[in-house]
Every structure is written in C-alpha cells, then in structure tokens.
Coordinates of C-alpha atoms in Angstrom, one line a residue:
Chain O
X1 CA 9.1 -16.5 15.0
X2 CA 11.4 -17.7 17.3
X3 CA 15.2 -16.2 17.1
X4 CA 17.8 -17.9 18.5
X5 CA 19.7 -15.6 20.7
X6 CA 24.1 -16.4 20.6
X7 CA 23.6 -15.7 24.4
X8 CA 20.6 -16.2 25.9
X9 CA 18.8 -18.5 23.8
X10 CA 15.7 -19.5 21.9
X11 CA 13.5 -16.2 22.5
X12 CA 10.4 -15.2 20.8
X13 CA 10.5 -12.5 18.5
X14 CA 8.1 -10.1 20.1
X15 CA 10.8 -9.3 22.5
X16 CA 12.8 -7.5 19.9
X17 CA 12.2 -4.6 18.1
X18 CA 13.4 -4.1 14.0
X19 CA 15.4 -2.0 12.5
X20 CA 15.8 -3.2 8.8
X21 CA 18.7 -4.5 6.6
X22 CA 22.2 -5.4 7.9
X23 CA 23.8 -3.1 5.8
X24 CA 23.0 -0.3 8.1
X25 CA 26.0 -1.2 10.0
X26 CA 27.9 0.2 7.3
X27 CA 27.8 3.7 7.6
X28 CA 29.7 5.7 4.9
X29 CA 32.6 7.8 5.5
X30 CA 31.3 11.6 6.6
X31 CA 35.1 12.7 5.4
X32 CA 34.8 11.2 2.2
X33 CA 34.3 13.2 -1.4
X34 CA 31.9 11.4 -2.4
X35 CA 30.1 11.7 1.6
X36 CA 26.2 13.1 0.3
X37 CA 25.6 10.5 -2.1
X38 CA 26.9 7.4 0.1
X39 CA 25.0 9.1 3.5
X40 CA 21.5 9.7 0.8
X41 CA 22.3 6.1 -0.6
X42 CA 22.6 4.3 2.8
X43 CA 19.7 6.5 4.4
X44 CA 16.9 5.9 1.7
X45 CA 18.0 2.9 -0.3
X46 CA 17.6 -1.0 0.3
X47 CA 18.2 -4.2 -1.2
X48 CA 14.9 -5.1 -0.2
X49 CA 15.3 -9.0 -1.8
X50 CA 13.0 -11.7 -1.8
X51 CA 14.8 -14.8 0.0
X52 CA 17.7 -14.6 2.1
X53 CA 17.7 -11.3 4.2
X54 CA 20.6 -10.3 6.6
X55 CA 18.8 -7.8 9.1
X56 CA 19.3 -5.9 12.3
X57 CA 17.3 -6.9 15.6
X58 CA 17.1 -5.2 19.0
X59 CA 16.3 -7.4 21.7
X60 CA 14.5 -4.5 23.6
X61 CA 12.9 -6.6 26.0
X62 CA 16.0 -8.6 27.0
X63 CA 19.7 -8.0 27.3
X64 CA 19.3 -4.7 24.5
X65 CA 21.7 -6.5 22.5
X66 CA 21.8 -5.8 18.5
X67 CA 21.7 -8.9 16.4
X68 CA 22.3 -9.5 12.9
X69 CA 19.4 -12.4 11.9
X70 CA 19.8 -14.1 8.9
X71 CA 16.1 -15.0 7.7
X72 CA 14.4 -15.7 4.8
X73 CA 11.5 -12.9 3.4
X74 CA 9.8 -15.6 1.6
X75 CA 9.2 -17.9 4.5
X76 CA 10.2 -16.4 7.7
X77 CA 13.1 -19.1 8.6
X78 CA 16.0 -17.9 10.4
X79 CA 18.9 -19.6 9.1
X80 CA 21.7 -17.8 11.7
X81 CA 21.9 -15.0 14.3
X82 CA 25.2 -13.6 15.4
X83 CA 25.9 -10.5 17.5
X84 CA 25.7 -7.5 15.4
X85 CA 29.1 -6.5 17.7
X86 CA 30.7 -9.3 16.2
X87 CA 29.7 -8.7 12.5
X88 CA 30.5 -5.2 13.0
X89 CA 33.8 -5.6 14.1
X90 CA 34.4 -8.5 11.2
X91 CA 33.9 -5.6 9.0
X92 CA 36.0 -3.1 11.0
X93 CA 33.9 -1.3 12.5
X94 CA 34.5 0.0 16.2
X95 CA 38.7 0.1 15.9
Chain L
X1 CA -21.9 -5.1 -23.4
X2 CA -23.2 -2.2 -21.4
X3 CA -25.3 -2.9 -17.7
X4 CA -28.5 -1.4 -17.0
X5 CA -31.6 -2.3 -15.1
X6 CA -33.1 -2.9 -18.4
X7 CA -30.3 -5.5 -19.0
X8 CA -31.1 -7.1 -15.9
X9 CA -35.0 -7.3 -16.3
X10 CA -34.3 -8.9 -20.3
X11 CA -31.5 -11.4 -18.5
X12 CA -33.8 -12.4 -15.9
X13 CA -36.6 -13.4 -18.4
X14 CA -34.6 -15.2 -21.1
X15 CA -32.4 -17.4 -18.4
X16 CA -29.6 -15.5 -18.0
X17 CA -27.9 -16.8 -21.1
X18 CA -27.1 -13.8 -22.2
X19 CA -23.8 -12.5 -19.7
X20 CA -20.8 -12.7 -21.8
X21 CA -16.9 -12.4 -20.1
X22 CA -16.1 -8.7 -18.6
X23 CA -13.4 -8.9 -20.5
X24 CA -11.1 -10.6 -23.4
X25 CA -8.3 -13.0 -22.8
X26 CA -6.4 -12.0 -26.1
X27 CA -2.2 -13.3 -26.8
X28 CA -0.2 -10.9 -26.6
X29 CA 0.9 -9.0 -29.6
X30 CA 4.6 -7.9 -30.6
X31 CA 4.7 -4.8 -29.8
X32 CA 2.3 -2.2 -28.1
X33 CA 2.5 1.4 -27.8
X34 CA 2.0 1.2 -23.8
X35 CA 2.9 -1.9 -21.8
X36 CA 1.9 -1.4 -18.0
X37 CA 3.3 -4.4 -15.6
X38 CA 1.4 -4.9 -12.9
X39 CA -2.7 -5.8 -13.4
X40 CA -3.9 -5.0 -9.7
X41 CA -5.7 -1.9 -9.2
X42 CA -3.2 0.8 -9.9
X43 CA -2.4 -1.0 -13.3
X44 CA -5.8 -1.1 -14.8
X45 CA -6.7 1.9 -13.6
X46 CA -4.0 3.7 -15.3
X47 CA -4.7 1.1 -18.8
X48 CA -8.6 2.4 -18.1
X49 CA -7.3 6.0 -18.0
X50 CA -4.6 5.8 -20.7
X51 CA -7.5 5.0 -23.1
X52 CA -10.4 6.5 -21.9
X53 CA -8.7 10.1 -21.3
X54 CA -5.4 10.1 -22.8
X55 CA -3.6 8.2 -25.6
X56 CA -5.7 6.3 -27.5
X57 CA -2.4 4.0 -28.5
X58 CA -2.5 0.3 -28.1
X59 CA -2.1 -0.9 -24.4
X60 CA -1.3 -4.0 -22.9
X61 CA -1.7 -4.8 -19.0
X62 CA 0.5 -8.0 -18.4
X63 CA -0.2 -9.8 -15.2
X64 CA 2.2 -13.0 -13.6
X65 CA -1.0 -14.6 -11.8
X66 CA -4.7 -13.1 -12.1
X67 CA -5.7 -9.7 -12.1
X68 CA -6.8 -8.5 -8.7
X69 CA -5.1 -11.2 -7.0
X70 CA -3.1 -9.3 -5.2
X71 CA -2.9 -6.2 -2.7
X72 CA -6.8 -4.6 -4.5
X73 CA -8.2 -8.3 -3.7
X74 CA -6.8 -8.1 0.5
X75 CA -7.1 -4.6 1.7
X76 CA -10.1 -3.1 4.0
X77 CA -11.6 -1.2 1.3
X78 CA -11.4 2.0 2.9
X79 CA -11.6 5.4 1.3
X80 CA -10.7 8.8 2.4
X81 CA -8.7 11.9 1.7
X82 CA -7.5 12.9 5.5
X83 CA -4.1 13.6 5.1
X84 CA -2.3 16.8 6.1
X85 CA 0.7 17.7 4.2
X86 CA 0.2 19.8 0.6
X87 CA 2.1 17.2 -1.2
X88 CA -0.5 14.4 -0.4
X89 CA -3.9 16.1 0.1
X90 CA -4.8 17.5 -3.2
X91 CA -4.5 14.0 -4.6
X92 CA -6.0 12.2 -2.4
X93 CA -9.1 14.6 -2.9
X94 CA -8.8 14.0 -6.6
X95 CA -9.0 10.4 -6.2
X96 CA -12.0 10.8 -3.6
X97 CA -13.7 12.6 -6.3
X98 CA -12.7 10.3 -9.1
X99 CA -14.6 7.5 -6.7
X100 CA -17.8 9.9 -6.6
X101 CA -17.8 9.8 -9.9
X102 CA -16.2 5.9 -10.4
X103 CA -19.2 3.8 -11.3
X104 CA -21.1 6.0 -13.4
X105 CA -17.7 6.4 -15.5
X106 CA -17.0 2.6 -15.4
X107 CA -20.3 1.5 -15.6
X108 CA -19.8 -1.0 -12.8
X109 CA -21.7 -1.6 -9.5
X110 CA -18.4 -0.8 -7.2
X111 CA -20.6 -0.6 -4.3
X112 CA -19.0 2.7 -3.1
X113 CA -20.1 3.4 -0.3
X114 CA -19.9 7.2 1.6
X115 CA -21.1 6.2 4.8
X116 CA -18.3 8.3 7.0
X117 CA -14.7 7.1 8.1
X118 CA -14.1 9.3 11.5
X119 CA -10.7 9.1 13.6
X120 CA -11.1 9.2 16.9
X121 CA -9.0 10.9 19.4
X122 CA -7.9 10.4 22.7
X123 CA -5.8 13.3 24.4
X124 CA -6.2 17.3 24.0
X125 CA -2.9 17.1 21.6
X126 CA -4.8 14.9 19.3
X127 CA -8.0 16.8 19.2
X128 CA -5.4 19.9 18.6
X129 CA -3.8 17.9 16.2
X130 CA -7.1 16.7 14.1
X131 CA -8.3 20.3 14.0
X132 CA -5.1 21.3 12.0
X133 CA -5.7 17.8 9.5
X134 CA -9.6 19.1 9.3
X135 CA -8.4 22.3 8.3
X136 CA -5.9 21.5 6.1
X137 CA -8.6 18.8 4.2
X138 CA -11.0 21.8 4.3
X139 CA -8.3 24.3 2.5
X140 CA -8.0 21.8 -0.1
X141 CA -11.7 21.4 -1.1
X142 CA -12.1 17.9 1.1
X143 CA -14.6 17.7 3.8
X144 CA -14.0 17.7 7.2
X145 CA -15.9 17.9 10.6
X146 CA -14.4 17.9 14.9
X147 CA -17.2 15.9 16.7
X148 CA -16.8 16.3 20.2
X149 CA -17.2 13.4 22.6
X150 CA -21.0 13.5 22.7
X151 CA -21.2 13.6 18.6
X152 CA -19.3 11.0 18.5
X153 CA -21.4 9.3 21.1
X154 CA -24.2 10.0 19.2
X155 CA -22.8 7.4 16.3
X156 CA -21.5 4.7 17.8
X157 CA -22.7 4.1 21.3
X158 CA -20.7 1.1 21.9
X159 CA -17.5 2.4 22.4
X160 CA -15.2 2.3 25.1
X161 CA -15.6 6.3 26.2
X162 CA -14.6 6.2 29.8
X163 CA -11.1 4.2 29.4
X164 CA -9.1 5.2 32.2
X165 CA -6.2 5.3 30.2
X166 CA -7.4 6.5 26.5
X167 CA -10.6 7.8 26.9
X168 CA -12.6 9.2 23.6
X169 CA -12.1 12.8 23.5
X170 CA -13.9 13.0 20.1
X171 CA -12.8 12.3 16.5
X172 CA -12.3 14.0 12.9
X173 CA -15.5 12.5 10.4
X174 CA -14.7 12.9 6.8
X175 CA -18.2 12.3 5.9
X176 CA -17.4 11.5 2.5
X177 CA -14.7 8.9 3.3
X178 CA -16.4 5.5 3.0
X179 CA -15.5 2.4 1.8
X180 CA -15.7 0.6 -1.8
X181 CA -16.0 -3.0 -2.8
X182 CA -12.7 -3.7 -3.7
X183 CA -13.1 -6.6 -6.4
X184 CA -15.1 -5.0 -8.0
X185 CA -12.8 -1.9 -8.4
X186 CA -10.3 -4.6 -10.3
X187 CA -13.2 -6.0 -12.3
X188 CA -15.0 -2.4 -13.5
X189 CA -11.1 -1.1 -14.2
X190 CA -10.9 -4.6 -16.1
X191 CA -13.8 -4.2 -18.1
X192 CA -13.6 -1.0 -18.9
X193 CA -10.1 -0.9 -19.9
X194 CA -10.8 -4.1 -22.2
X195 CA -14.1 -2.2 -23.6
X196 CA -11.9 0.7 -24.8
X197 CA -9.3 -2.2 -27.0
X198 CA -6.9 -2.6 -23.7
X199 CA -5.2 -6.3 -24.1
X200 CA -5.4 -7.8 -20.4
X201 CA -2.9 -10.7 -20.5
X202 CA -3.1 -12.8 -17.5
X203 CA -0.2 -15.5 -16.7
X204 CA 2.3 -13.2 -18.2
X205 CA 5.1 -12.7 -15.5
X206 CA 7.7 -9.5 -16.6
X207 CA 11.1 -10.8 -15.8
X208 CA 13.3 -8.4 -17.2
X209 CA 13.7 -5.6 -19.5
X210 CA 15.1 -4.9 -22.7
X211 CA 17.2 -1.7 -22.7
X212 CA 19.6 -0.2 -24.8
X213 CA 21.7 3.1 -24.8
X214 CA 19.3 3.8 -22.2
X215 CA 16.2 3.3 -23.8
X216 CA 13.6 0.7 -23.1
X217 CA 12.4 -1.4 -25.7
X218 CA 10.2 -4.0 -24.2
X219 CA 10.1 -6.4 -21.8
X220 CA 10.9 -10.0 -21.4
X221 CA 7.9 -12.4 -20.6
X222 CA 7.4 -15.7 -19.1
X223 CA 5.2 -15.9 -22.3
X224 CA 7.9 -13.8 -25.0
X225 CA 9.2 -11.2 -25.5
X226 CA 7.1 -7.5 -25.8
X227 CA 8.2 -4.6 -27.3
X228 CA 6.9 -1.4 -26.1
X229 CA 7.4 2.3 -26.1
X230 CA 6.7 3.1 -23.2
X231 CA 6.4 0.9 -20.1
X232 CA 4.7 1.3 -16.8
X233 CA 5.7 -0.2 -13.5
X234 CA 2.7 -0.7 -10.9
X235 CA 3.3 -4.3 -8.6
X236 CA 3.2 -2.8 -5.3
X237 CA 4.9 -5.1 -3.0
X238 CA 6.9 -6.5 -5.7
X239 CA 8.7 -3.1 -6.5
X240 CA 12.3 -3.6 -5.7
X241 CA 11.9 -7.5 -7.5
X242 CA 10.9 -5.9 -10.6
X243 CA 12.8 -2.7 -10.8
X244 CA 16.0 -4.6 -9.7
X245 CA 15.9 -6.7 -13.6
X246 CA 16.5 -2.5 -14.5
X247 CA 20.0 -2.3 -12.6
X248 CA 17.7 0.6 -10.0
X249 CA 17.6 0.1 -6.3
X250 CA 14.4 1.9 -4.9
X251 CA 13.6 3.7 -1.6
X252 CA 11.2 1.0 -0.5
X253 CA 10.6 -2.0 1.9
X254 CA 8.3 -4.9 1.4
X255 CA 6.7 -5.7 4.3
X256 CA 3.2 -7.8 5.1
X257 CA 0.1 -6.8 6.4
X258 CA -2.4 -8.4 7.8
X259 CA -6.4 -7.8 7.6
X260 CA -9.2 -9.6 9.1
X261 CA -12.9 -10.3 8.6
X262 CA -15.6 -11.3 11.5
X263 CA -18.8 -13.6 11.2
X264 CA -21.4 -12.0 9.6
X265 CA -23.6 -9.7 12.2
X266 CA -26.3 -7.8 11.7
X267 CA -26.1 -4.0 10.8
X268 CA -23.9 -2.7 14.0
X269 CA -21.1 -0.1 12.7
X270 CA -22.5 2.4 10.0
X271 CA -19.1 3.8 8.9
X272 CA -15.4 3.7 9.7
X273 CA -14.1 4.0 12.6
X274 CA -10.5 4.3 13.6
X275 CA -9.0 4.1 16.7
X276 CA -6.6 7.2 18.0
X277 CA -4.5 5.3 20.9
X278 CA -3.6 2.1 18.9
X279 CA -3.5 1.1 15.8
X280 CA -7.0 -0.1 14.7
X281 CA -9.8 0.3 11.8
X282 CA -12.8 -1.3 11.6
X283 CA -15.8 -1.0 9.2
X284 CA -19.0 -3.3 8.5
X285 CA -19.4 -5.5 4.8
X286 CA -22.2 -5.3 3.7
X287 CA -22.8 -9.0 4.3
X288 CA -22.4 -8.1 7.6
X289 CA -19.1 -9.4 8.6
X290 CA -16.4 -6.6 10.4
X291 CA -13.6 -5.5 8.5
X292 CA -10.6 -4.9 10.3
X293 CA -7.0 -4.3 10.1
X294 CA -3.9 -3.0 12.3
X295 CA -0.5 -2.7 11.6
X296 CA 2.3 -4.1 9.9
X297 CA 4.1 -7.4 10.9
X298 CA 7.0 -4.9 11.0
X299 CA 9.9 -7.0 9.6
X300 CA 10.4 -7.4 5.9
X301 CA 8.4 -10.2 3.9
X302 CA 7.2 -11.1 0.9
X303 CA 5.2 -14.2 2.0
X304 CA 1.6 -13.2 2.2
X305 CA 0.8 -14.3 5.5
X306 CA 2.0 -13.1 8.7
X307 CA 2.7 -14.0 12.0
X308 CA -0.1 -14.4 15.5
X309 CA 2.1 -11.4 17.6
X310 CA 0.6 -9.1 15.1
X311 CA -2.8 -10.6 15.3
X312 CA -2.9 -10.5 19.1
X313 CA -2.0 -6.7 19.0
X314 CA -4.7 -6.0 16.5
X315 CA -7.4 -7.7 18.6
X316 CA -6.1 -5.8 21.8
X317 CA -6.7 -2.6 20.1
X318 CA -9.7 -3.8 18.7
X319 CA -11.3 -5.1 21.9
X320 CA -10.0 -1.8 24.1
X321 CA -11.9 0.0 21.6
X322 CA -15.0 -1.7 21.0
X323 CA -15.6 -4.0 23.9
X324 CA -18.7 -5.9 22.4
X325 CA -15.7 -7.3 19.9
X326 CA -14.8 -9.7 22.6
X327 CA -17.9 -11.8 21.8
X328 CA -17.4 -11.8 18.1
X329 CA -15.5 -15.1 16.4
X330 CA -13.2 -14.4 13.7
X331 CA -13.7 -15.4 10.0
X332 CA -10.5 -15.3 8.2
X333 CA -7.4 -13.6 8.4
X334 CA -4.9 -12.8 5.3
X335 CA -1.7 -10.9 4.6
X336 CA -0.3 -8.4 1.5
X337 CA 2.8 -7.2 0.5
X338 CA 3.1 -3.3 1.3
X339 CA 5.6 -1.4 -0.2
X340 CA 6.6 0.5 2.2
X341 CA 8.4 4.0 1.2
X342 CA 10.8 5.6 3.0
X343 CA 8.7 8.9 4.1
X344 CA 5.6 7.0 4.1
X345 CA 4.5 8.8 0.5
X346 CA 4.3 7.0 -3.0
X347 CA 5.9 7.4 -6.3
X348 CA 4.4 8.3 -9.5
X349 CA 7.8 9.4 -11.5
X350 CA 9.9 8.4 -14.4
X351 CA 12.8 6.4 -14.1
X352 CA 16.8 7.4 -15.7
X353 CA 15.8 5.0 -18.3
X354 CA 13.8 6.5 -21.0
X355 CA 10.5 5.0 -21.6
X356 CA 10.5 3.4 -17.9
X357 CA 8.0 4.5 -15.4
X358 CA 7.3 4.0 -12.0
X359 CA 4.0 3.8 -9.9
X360 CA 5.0 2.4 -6.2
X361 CA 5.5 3.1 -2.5
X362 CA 1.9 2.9 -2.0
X363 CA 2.6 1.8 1.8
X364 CA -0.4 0.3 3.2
X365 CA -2.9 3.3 1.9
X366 CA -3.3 2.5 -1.8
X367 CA -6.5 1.3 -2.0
X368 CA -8.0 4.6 -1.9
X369 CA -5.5 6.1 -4.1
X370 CA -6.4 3.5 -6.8
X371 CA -8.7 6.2 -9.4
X372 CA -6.3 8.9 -9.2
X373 CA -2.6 6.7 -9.4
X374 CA -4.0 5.2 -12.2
X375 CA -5.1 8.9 -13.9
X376 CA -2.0 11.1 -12.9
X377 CA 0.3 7.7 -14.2
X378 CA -1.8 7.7 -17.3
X379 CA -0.9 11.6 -17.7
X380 CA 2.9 11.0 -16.9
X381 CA 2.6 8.0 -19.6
X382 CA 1.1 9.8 -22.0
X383 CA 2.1 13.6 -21.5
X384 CA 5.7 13.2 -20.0
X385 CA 4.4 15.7 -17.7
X386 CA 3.1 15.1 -14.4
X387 CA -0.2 15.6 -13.1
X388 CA -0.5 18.7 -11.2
X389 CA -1.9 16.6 -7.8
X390 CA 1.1 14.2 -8.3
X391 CA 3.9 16.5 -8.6
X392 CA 5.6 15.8 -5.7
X393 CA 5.4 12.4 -6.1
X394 CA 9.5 11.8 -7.2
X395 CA 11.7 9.5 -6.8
X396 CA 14.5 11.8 -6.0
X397 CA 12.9 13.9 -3.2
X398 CA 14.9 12.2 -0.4
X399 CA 18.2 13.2 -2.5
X400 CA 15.8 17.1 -2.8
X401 CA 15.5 16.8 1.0
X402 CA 11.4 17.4 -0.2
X403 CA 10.3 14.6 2.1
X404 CA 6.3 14.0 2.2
X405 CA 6.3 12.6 5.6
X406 CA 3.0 12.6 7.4
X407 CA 4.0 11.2 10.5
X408 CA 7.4 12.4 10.5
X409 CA 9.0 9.5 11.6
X410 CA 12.0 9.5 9.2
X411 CA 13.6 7.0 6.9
X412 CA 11.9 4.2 8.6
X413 CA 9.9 1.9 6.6
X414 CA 8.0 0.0 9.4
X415 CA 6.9 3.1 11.2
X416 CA 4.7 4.9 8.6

C-alpha cells in the first residue's frame, strides 16, 4: 500500500507503524460522571466495519507524524490522508 | 454410512459405487430449537457436540458460502496447548485431548498428527521464560519438555544455531502438539453432525436478527426467515459484521493473515518448529510441501489477501531460521480474516440478549481450539452454564479488569 503523505508525499506503507481506528483521538473526559464506562468503551471497543475505515498511522520511519488514513477494509484503497493534528484540532482537541 | 477398512476392501471390489454424500443438503425448516451461524470449524463442532453430548433438540448450522471455506480451510493446521496463563491452559489441554480422541469419536481420517511442535528460544530470558510456560503446561496435565541446544540439535540439524545475533539456545517441545488435516476437521464435524439429524444449510447468509423485549426469536436469511430458541454466533473474522445487525459493538479487530505453502520436498521437518527471535512457524504436509506462516498484515481487513511487506518479513524469518529455505520456491500464498481480541483471548459467553450467544475472538490461534470451542459452546447452549475450562472466557472481563493476556501487550489488537 502506498499512503499519500499531506507533506512528504507518496510513501510506502512499511514506513509507518498502526495504531487502529480514528476514533482513538477522542479520548473521553476523565472528569466526567459517566468517566469508567466512556475510558472501558474507548479502550476495548471498535467499530471494526467492513468498507470505509478512518484510522490512525505513524509514519515511524519518516517525519513521526500521526495521520488519519481513510481506506477501505475490503480492498485496501486509501481514499484520503490528512494530519491526524489537523483532524484533532477540527474536533477540538489540543485548545 | 459408517468407514472402516472393511468398507474400503467391499468399495474397492464393486467400483466404488457405493460412497454416498458425507452429508445432507436439507431446506431449512421454520423453526429449530438451536440455530448456530457460522459453519466453519467452531460451528460444526459445536452442532457435532450439541447433538452428540448435549441437547438432542433440532439444530441447524446455516452457512453464507460453503462450509469450511473459510478461516478452518487457510490456517497451518497446528495443534498445541502451550499457553501460560490459568484462564487459557486448561482449555487448550481439553481441546488437545478432545483431538486425541477426535477421529475415533468422528469416525473420520483427520490425519492428526502428534509429531511435536517445539518453540525455540534464543536468549537466557526466553529459556527462563519457557521453563515457567513448561511448568505451567505441566501443572495443568499438558506435556512439556526444555531441550537444550544439543537436543534440539539432535532434531533438526539444519538450523541456523550459531547466528551471531539470535543464536538457538534451545526450545520448549510439547511432544504431543502436532498438526491435523484441517479439511478434514470441517468435513468429519460435517458428517458427524449431519449423522446425528443436524441440518447443514449452505448458501444461507444471516443478516439480521429477530428480537423482541430482548429476546431472540430467529434470524433473518438470505434464504427466509428462521426461528430459533436459541442462537449461536461462531464467524470468526466476521464478528463485529454479524453482531453489529444485534445493536452490540464487540472488543474485536479483523485483521488478515497470511499463510504459505512450499513445493513438495521430500520428508525434511518431522514436527513444528517455531522460531523464538521472529515471528515464524513452519511444519511439513504430508505431501511434502512446507507449511508456514508469520504475522499479521497488522492493519485492519476484511479482504482475504494481504499485502508483499508481510510476505517479505515472513520469508526473512523464515530463511534466518532455516537457511536451506533460501533454495525452496514457493507454492501458494493466502490470507484469513482473524478476529483479533483485545487481550489476545477468545469469547465463549452469552450476549444481553436472551437466547444470543457468542463464540469469537479466536485471534489467529483457533484452529487448535476447534474440538473444545465447539464442546464448552455446546455446554453454554445447552446448559446456560459455562464449561468449567471456558469460564473465563467473558465478554465483560475488560470492564472486570480479568484480562487473559498472554503476551501482555494491552488493548492492542495487532500485537497479540
């Protein structure tokens, strides 16, 4: 697989190293009542959906960016990779 | 139809024209009293179980594609009950006994074969590290022997002992690991289950199910609806697809693996061998051809075919290991969907929804598990009580904190 890195380019995908679903960059509130079950929910449980995947990549061997690839379980394509900075921040993250 | 060697000698002289099909291809009835989704190994195993030791109710294994066609038809066909931690090892022993015992029951050539699986290792923490697996195997009525370098040696010449870097320190034999023909494991659980009035309905995708004040009553087909009573769950990589249709999120990842098969060569690796400094397991068909297999692909998939970087790292391992490899031309290559758990463990549990049950999370180590998931699932169908190797088999140990991490490398799907 070949992702298409927002900075640096086409780079193979042995350079990076995975992490999993995209939604990891949602991290529940530790403050919140509800803390255990949102910390045991994001920790354990997954989507895990055949077809379009949003997912976290490190490119380990590169510039140790994090990217969010969009790519398809069912056929490997990679539809769009964006800077997991910039989706975080989309989603508030890191104010 | 029962086999024999008598059978065989009467076949052979009248022409052979008297084999019948292994097993029925009936239309699915209405309603059963047991409806298990899924007919790879696990499934039929736990059909063969619910009506050869359990219920004697009326079962149904429903199938989207063939039976066998998927993770029991592309694994390496190992089996073995090395594992370390008191939640794993006394099943895994069970189901290593269950094979022992496996063809006789099913009367069905399953070619197992006990011929040794040993894990090599490389470093002084390993060997320290083995010792405490061997023990713990030994403590729960398994088998298991330290060879030092020169007993290993003794076995398999051919491997790559002075490495500078990884060099073979010795390795933990389970002499009665071995390996199994895996087909076969599908077609004796087919048979048998089919023998004892189990309907095997092939072409029959489960898309949904029907529930109500949170009760299931069936399940909706590509070929109708099917009432049931009880319903089983056991698809492997297709866990989170078909639990999903029952509003449940699971604790798993699918991801693909990859195995690999050599040219046929004549006899050269008695047992299993597997390699202690990369991730590597090779073993010998009995047409001759190596078996082998490495990790994951690592990312999630559900296409059954992966991707060369994985390839080249398997053949790495494989050639640091056994040199002589470097000569040998590859046959065919093939992926699986694993369901990787979170802990690296499965589940053999019951679901909020009364009547739904759950057999998954089998990772990339449930071909050996095949006899006993399919018993202790058959016990939770039929009893509502678990089997007492499976107890710790639940859904909600992560929320428990009870863990069954072998590896302990945390809620990581890909590492386990």
């Amino acid at each position: 697989m070949i992702i298409n890195h927002p900075i640096l380019g086409p780079r193979d995908a042995q350079e990076f190293t995975y992490l999993g679903d995209a939604n990891l960059i949602d991290r529940p509130d530790w403050r919140a009542e509800n803390a255990i079950k949102a910390f045991h929910d994001y920790l354990h449980l997954r989507d895990n959906p055949a077809g379009e995947h949003r997912e976290l990549w490190f490119h380990e061997q590169g510039d140790r960016s994090w990217l969010v690839v969009t790519r398809d379980t069912l056929t490997h394509e990679i539809t769009s990779v964006e800077l997991a900075r910039d989706v975080a921040r989309e989603r508030g993250r890191g104010k | 139809m029962t086999y024999s060697a008598f059978r065989i000698l009467k076949e052979a002289l009248t022409g052979h024209k008297g084999w019948g099909p292994q097993w029925r291809d009936p239309v699915p009835q209405p309603d059963y009293d047991y409806v298990i989704v899924g007919g790879g190994g696990h499934g039929l195993a736990t059909a063969y179980y619910l009506a050869s030791k359990f219920d004697q109710g009326r079962i149904a294994v429903l199938e989207k594609r063939w039976i066998g066609g998927g993770n029991v038809g592309r694994n390496t066909t190992i089996i073995r009950s090395n594992y370390l931690l008191d939640g794993n090892e006394p099943f895994y022993e069970f189901s290593l006994k269950l094979w022992e015992g496996l063809e006789r029951d099913l009367n069905y050539n399953a070619m197992v074969s006990q011929r040794g699986v040993l894990n090599l290792v490389h470093t002084d923490a390993q060997r320290d590290s083995a010792r405490r697996r061997g023990n713990a195997m030994i403590l729960n009525g398994s088998d298991a022997e330290l060879l030092d370098a020169d007993g290993v040696r003794a076995m398999y010449p051919f491997l790559n002992f002075e490495d500078a870097r990884f060099p073979i320190k010795g390795g933990l034999l389970q002499r009665r690991g071995g390996t199994a023909r895996h087909d076969a494991v599908a077609w004796g659980y087919a048979r048998g289950a089919d023998r004892r009035g189990v309907d095997i309905i092939q072409n029959c995708e489960v898309t949904g199910f029907r529930i109500k004040d949170g009760k299931v009553l069936g399940v909706e087909t590509s070929r109708g609806y099917i009432a049931a009573d009880k319903v089983g769950v056991a698809v492997a990589g297709s866990s989170s697809r078909v639990m999903e249709t029952a509003g449940m999120r699971l604790p798993i990842e699918s991801h693909v693996l990859q195995a690999f098969v050599s040219e046929g060569l004549k006899p050269t690796i008695s047992g299993v061998i597997t390699y202690g400094a990369g991730h590597f397991y090779c073993s010998q068909s009995d047409k001759g051809g190596l078996v082998f297999g490495g990790d994951i692909d690592m990312y999630n998939s559900y296409a059954q075919r992966g991707n060369l970087p994985a390839v080249e790292d398997v053949m790495e391992s494989g050639i640091s290991l056994i040199p002589a490899l470097g000569r040998v031309r590859l046959l065919r290559s093939w992926g699986g969907i694993m369901d990787m758990s979170m802990d690296g463990s499965p589940f053999i549990d019951r679901t909020h929804i009364e009547g739904l049950y759950f057999n998954g999370g089998w990772c990339y180590g449930g071909f050996k598990a095949t006899p006993a998931s399919g018993y202790c699932f058959a016990h939770l169908l039929a009893t509502d009580r678990r089997h007492e190797t499976a107890t710790a088999y639940r859904l909600d140990r992560f929320r428990r904190g009870c863990m069954i991490d072998e590896k302990g490398q945390g809620a990581q799907p890909n590492l386990h």
